[in-house]
Tab-separated table of C-alpha atoms in Angstrom:
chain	number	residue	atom	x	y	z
C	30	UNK	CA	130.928	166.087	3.113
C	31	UNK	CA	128.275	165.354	5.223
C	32	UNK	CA	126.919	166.380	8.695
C	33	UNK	CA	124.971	164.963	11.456
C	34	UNK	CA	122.100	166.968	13.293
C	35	UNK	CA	118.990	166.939	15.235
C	36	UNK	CA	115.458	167.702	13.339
C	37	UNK	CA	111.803	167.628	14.157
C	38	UNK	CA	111.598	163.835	12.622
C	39	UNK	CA	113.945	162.665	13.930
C	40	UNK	CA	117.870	161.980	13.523
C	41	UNK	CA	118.642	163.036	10.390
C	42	UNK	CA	121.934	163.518	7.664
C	43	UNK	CA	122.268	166.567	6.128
C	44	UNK	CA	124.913	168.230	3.790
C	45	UNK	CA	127.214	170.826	4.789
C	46	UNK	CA	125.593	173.024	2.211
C	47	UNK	CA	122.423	172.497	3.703
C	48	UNK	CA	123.188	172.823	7.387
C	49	UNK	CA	124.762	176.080	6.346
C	50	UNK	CA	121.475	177.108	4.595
C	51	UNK	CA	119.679	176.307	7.759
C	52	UNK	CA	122.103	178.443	10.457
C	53	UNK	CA	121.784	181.642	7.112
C	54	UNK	CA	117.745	181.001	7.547
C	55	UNK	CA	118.495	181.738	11.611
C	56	UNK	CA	120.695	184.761	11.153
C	57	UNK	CA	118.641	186.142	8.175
C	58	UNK	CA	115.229	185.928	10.535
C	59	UNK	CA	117.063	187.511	13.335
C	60	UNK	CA	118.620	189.723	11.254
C	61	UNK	CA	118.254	192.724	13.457
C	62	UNK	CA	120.380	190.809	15.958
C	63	UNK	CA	123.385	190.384	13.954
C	64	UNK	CA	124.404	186.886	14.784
C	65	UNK	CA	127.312	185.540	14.513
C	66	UNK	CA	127.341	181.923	12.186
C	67	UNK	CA	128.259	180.261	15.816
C	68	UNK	CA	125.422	181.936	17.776
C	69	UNK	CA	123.500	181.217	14.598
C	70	UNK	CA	123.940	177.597	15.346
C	71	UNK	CA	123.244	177.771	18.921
C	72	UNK	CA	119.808	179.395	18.083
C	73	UNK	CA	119.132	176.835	15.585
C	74	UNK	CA	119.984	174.089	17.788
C	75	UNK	CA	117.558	175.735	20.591
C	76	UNK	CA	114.131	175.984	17.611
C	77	UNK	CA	114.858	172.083	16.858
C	78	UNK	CA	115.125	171.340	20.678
C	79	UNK	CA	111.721	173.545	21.332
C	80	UNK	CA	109.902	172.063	18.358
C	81	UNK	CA	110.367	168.710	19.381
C	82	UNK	CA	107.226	166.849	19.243
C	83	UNK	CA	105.181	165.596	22.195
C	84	UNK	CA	102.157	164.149	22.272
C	85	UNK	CA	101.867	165.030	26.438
C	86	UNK	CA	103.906	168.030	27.096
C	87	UNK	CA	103.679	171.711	25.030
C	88	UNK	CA	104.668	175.027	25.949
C	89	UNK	CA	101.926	177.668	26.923
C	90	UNK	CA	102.460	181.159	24.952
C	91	UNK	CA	104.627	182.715	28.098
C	92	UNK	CA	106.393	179.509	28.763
C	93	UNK	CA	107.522	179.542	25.693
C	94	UNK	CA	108.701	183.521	25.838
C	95	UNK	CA	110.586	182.650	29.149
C	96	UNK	CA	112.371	179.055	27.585
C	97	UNK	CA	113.568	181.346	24.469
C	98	UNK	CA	114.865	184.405	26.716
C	99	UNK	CA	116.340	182.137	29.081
C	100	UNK	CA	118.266	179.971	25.755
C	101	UNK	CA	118.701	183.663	24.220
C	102	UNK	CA	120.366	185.221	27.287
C	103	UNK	CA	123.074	182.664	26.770
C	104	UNK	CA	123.607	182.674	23.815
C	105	UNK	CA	123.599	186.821	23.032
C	106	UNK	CA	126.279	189.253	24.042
C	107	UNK	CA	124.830	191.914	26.757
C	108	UNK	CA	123.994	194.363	23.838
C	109	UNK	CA	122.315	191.820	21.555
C	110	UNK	CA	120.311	190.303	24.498
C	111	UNK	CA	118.977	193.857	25.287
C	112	UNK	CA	117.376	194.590	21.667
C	113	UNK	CA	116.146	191.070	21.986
C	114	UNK	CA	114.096	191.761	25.572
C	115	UNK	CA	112.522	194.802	24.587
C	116	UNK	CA	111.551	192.971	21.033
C	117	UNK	CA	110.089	190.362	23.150
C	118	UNK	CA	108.096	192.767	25.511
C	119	UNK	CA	106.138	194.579	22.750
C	120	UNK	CA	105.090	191.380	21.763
C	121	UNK	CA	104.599	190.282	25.196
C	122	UNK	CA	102.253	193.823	25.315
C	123	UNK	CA	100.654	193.269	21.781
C	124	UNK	CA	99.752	189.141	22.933
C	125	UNK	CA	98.163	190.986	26.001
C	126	UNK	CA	95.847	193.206	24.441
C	127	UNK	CA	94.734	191.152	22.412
C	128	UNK	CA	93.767	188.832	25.469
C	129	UNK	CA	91.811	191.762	26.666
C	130	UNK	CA	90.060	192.213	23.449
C	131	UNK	CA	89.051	188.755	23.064
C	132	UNK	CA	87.590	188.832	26.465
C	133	UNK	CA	85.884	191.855	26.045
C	134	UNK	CA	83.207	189.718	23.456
C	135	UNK	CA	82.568	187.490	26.129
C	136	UNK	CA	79.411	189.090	27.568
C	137	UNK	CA	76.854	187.291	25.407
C	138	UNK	CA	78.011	183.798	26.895
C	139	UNK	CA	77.868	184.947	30.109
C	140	UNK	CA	74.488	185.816	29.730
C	141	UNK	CA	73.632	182.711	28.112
C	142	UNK	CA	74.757	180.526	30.410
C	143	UNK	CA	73.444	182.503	33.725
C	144	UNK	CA	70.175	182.116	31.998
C	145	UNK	CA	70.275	178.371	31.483
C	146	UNK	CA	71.448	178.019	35.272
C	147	UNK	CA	68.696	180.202	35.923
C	148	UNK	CA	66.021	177.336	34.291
C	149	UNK	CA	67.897	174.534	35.513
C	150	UNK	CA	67.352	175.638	39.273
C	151	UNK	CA	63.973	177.262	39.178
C	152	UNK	CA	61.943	175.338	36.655
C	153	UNK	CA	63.673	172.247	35.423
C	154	UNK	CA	64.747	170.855	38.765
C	155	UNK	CA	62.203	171.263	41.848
C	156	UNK	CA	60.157	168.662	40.508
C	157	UNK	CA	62.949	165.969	40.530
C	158	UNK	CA	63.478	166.849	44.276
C	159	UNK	CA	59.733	166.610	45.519
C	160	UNK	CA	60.070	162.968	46.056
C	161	UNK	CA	62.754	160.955	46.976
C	162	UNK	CA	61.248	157.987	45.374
C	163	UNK	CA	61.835	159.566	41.939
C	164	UNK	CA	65.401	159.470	43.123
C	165	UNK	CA	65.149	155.501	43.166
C	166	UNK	CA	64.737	155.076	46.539
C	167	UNK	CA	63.697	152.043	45.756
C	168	UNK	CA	67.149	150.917	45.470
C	169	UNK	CA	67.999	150.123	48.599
C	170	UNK	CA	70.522	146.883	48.683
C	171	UNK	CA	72.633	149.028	45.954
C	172	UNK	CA	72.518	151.953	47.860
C	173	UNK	CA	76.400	151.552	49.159
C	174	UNK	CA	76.806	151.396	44.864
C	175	UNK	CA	75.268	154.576	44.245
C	176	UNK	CA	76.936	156.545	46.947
C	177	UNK	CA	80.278	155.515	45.542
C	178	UNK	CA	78.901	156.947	42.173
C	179	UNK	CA	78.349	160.176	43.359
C	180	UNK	CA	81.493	160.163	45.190
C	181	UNK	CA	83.271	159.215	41.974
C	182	UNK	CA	81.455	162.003	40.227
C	183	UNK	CA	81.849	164.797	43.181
C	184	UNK	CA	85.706	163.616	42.587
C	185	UNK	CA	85.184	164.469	38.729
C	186	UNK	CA	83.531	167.751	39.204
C	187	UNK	CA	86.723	168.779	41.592
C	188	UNK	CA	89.228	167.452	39.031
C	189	UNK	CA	87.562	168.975	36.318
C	190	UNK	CA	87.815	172.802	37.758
C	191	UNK	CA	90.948	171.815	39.024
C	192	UNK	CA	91.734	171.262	35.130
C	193	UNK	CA	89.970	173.976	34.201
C	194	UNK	CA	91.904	177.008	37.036
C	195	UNK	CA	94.792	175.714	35.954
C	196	UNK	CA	94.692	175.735	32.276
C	197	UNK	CA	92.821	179.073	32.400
C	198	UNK	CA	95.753	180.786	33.912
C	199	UNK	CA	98.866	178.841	32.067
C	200	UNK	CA	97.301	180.194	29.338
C	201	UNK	CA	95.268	183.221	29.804
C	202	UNK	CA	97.278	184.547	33.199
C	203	UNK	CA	94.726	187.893	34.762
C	204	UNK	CA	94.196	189.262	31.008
C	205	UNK	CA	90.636	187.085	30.504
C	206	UNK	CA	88.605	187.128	33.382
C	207	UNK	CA	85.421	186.741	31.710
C	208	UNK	CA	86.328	183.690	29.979
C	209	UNK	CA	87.315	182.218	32.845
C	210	UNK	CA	83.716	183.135	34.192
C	211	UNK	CA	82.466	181.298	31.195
C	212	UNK	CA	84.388	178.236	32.353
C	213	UNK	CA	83.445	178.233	35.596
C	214	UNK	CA	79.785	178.786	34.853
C	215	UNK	CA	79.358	175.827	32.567
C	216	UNK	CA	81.313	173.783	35.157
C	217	UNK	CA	78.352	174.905	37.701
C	218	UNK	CA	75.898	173.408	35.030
C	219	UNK	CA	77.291	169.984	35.582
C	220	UNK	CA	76.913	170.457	39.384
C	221	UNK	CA	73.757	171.636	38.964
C	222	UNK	CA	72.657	169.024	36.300
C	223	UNK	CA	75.370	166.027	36.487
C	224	UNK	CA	77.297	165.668	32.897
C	225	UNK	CA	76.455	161.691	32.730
C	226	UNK	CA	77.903	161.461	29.155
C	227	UNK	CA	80.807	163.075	29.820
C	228	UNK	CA	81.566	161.208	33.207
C	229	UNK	CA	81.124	157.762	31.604
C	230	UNK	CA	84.393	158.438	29.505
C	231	UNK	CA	86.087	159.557	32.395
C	232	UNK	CA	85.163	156.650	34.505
C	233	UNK	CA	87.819	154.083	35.129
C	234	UNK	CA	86.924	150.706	34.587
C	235	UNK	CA	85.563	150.045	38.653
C	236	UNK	CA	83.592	152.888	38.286
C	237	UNK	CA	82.473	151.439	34.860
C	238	UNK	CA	81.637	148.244	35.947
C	239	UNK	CA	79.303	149.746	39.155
C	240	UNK	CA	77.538	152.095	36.838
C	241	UNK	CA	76.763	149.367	34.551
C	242	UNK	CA	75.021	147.444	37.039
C	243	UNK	CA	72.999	149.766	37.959
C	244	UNK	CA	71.967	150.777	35.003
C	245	UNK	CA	70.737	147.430	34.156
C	246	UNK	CA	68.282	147.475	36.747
C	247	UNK	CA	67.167	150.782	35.710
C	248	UNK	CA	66.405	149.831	32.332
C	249	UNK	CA	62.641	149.319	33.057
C	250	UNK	CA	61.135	152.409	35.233
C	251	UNK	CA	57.911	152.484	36.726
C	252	UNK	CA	55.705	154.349	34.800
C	253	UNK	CA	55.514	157.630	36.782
C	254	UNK	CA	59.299	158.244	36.537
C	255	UNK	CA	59.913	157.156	33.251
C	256	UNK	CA	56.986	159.931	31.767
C	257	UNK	CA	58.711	162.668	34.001
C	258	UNK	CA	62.036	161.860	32.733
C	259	UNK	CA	60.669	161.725	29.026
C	260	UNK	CA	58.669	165.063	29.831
C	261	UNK	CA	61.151	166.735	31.919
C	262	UNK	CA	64.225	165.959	29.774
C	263	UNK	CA	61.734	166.861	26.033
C	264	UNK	CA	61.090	170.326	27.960
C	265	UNK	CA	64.559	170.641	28.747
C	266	UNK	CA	65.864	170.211	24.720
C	267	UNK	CA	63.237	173.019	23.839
C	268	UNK	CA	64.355	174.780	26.374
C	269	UNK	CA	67.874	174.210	24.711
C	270	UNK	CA	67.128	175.039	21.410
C	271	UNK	CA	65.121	178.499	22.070
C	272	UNK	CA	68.088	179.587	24.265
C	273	UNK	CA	70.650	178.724	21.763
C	274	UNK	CA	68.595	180.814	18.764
C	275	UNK	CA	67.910	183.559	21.141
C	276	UNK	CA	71.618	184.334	21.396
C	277	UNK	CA	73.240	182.696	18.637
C	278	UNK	CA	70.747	183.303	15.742
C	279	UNK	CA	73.074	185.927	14.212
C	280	UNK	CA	76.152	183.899	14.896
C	281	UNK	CA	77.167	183.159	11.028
C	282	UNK	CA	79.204	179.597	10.636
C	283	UNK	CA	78.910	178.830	13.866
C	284	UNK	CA	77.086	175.515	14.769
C	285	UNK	CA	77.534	172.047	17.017
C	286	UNK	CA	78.209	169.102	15.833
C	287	UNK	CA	76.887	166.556	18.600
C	288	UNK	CA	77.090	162.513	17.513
C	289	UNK	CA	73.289	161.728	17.251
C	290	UNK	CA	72.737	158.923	20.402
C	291	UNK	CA	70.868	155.537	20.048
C	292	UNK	CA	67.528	155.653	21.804
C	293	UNK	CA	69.146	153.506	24.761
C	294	UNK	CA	71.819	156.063	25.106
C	295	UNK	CA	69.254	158.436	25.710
C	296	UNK	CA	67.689	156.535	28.192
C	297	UNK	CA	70.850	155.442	30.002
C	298	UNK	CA	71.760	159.380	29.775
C	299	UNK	CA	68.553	160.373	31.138
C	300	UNK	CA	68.327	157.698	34.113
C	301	UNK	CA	72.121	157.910	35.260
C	302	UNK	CA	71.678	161.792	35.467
C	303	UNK	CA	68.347	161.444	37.994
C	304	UNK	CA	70.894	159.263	39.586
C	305	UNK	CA	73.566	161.171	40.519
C	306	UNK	CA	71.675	164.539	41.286
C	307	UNK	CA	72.597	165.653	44.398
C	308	UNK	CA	70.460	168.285	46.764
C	309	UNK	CA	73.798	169.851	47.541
C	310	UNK	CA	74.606	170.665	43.662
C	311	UNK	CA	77.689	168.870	44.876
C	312	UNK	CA	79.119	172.164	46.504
């Protein structure tokens, strides 16, 4: 005899025998619930439903602790349901403290990225800002194309902490603060110093198109701007690399993998983020 049921892959055919194993896996794991074989099958029913794969949608820890109390609550008798809550809240309690604990190592990141803010604004920048000509000025009949740029990338900056407020707290609720601090501070790096390489990808193909244009005209500089770009941006990478040892030296099996870019990447990266600096830092 066989019988039809829902799995992970799919719609599948499975014995009696082994749908029975399946709904004695459920009661034996909630064993200290004492299940009957019929709420045994409800439960199982409710994993296979939960488990379902999805490339777009996926449960957050506590979203997934509220869909399971709300499928347990009917499902359970008033007794059963009760064991089952204050299971779920000392694990709710344990997942919490551990939240706090992680957070608690978060100091050294903080530090490291209030000091690269720190060189961004006081040393790296000014000299990008002394004359608007370094900003190509000289662009005037695209200057309609450029604005649009910015505007594109002020609306990436406020989608991207957008993204980032509401991930932090699907996910992380009040118990990491300092993580989200980390967030937000590398997020003020890219208003600071726009994220060109990260933008691009973002960019939808009207966007793409403009910033292609104008990168072709940009691809020969005068000579002043292109050696403070190639000075400013070597600096910068130094910069980098000291900060990274001074706080990571002692951080074993830890490393970034970046893709190596072609030498016109580089360039492009280097001439579409003079572009899109703003005096504002885009706040």
């Amino acid at each position: 005899m066989k019988r039809r049921t829902t799995a992970n892959s799919g719609h599948t055919i499975m014995t009696l025998e082994e749908y029975q194993w399946h709904i004695n896996l459920v009661k034996d794991r909630h064993h200290a619930l004492d299940l009957t074989f019929e709420q045994a099958e409800k439960v199982y029913k409710y994993e296979q439903e939960k488990d379902t794969y999805s490339e777009k949608h996926f449960f957050s820890v506590w979203e997934e602790w509220d869909y399971e109390l709300t499928a347990f609550k009917e499902i359970l008798d008033t007794g059963q349901f009760k064991n089952y809550e204050n299971f779920v809240k000392e694990n709710i309690k344990r997942y919490e403290e551990s939240l706090i604990e992680q957070d608690n190592e978060k100091d050294k990141e903080i530090a490291y990225y209030e000091e690269q803010i720190n060189f961004y604004e006081t040393q790296f920048l000014p000299d990008f800002f002394k004359d608007p000509f370094l900003r190509f000025g000289f662009l005037f009949s695209d200057k309609a194309k450029i604005e649009y740029l910015r505007a594109e990338y002020k609306r990436f900056l406020n989608d991207t902490k957008k993204e980032i407020l509401t991930s932090h707290f699907r996910h992380n609720r009040t118990f990491k603060p300092n993580e989200l601090k980390v967030a937000l501070l590398r997020h003020k790096l890219s208003c600071i110093l726009p994220n060109y390489s990260y933008f691009k990808h973002q960019m939808d193909e009207p966007t793409k198109a403009i910033a292609h244009l104008i990168n072709s005209k940009l691809r020969y500089l005068p000579d002043n701007i292109e050696e403070l770009l190639t000075r400013k941006f070597g600096e910068l990478k130094v910069f980098n690399e000291e900060l990274f040892k001074k706080y990571y030296s002692d951080t074993r099996g830890w490393h970034v993998v970046i893709g190596k870019q072609t030498d016109e990447e580089e360039k492009e990266n280097r001439t579409m983020t003079l572009l899109l600096l703003d005096d504002e830092k885009y706040g």
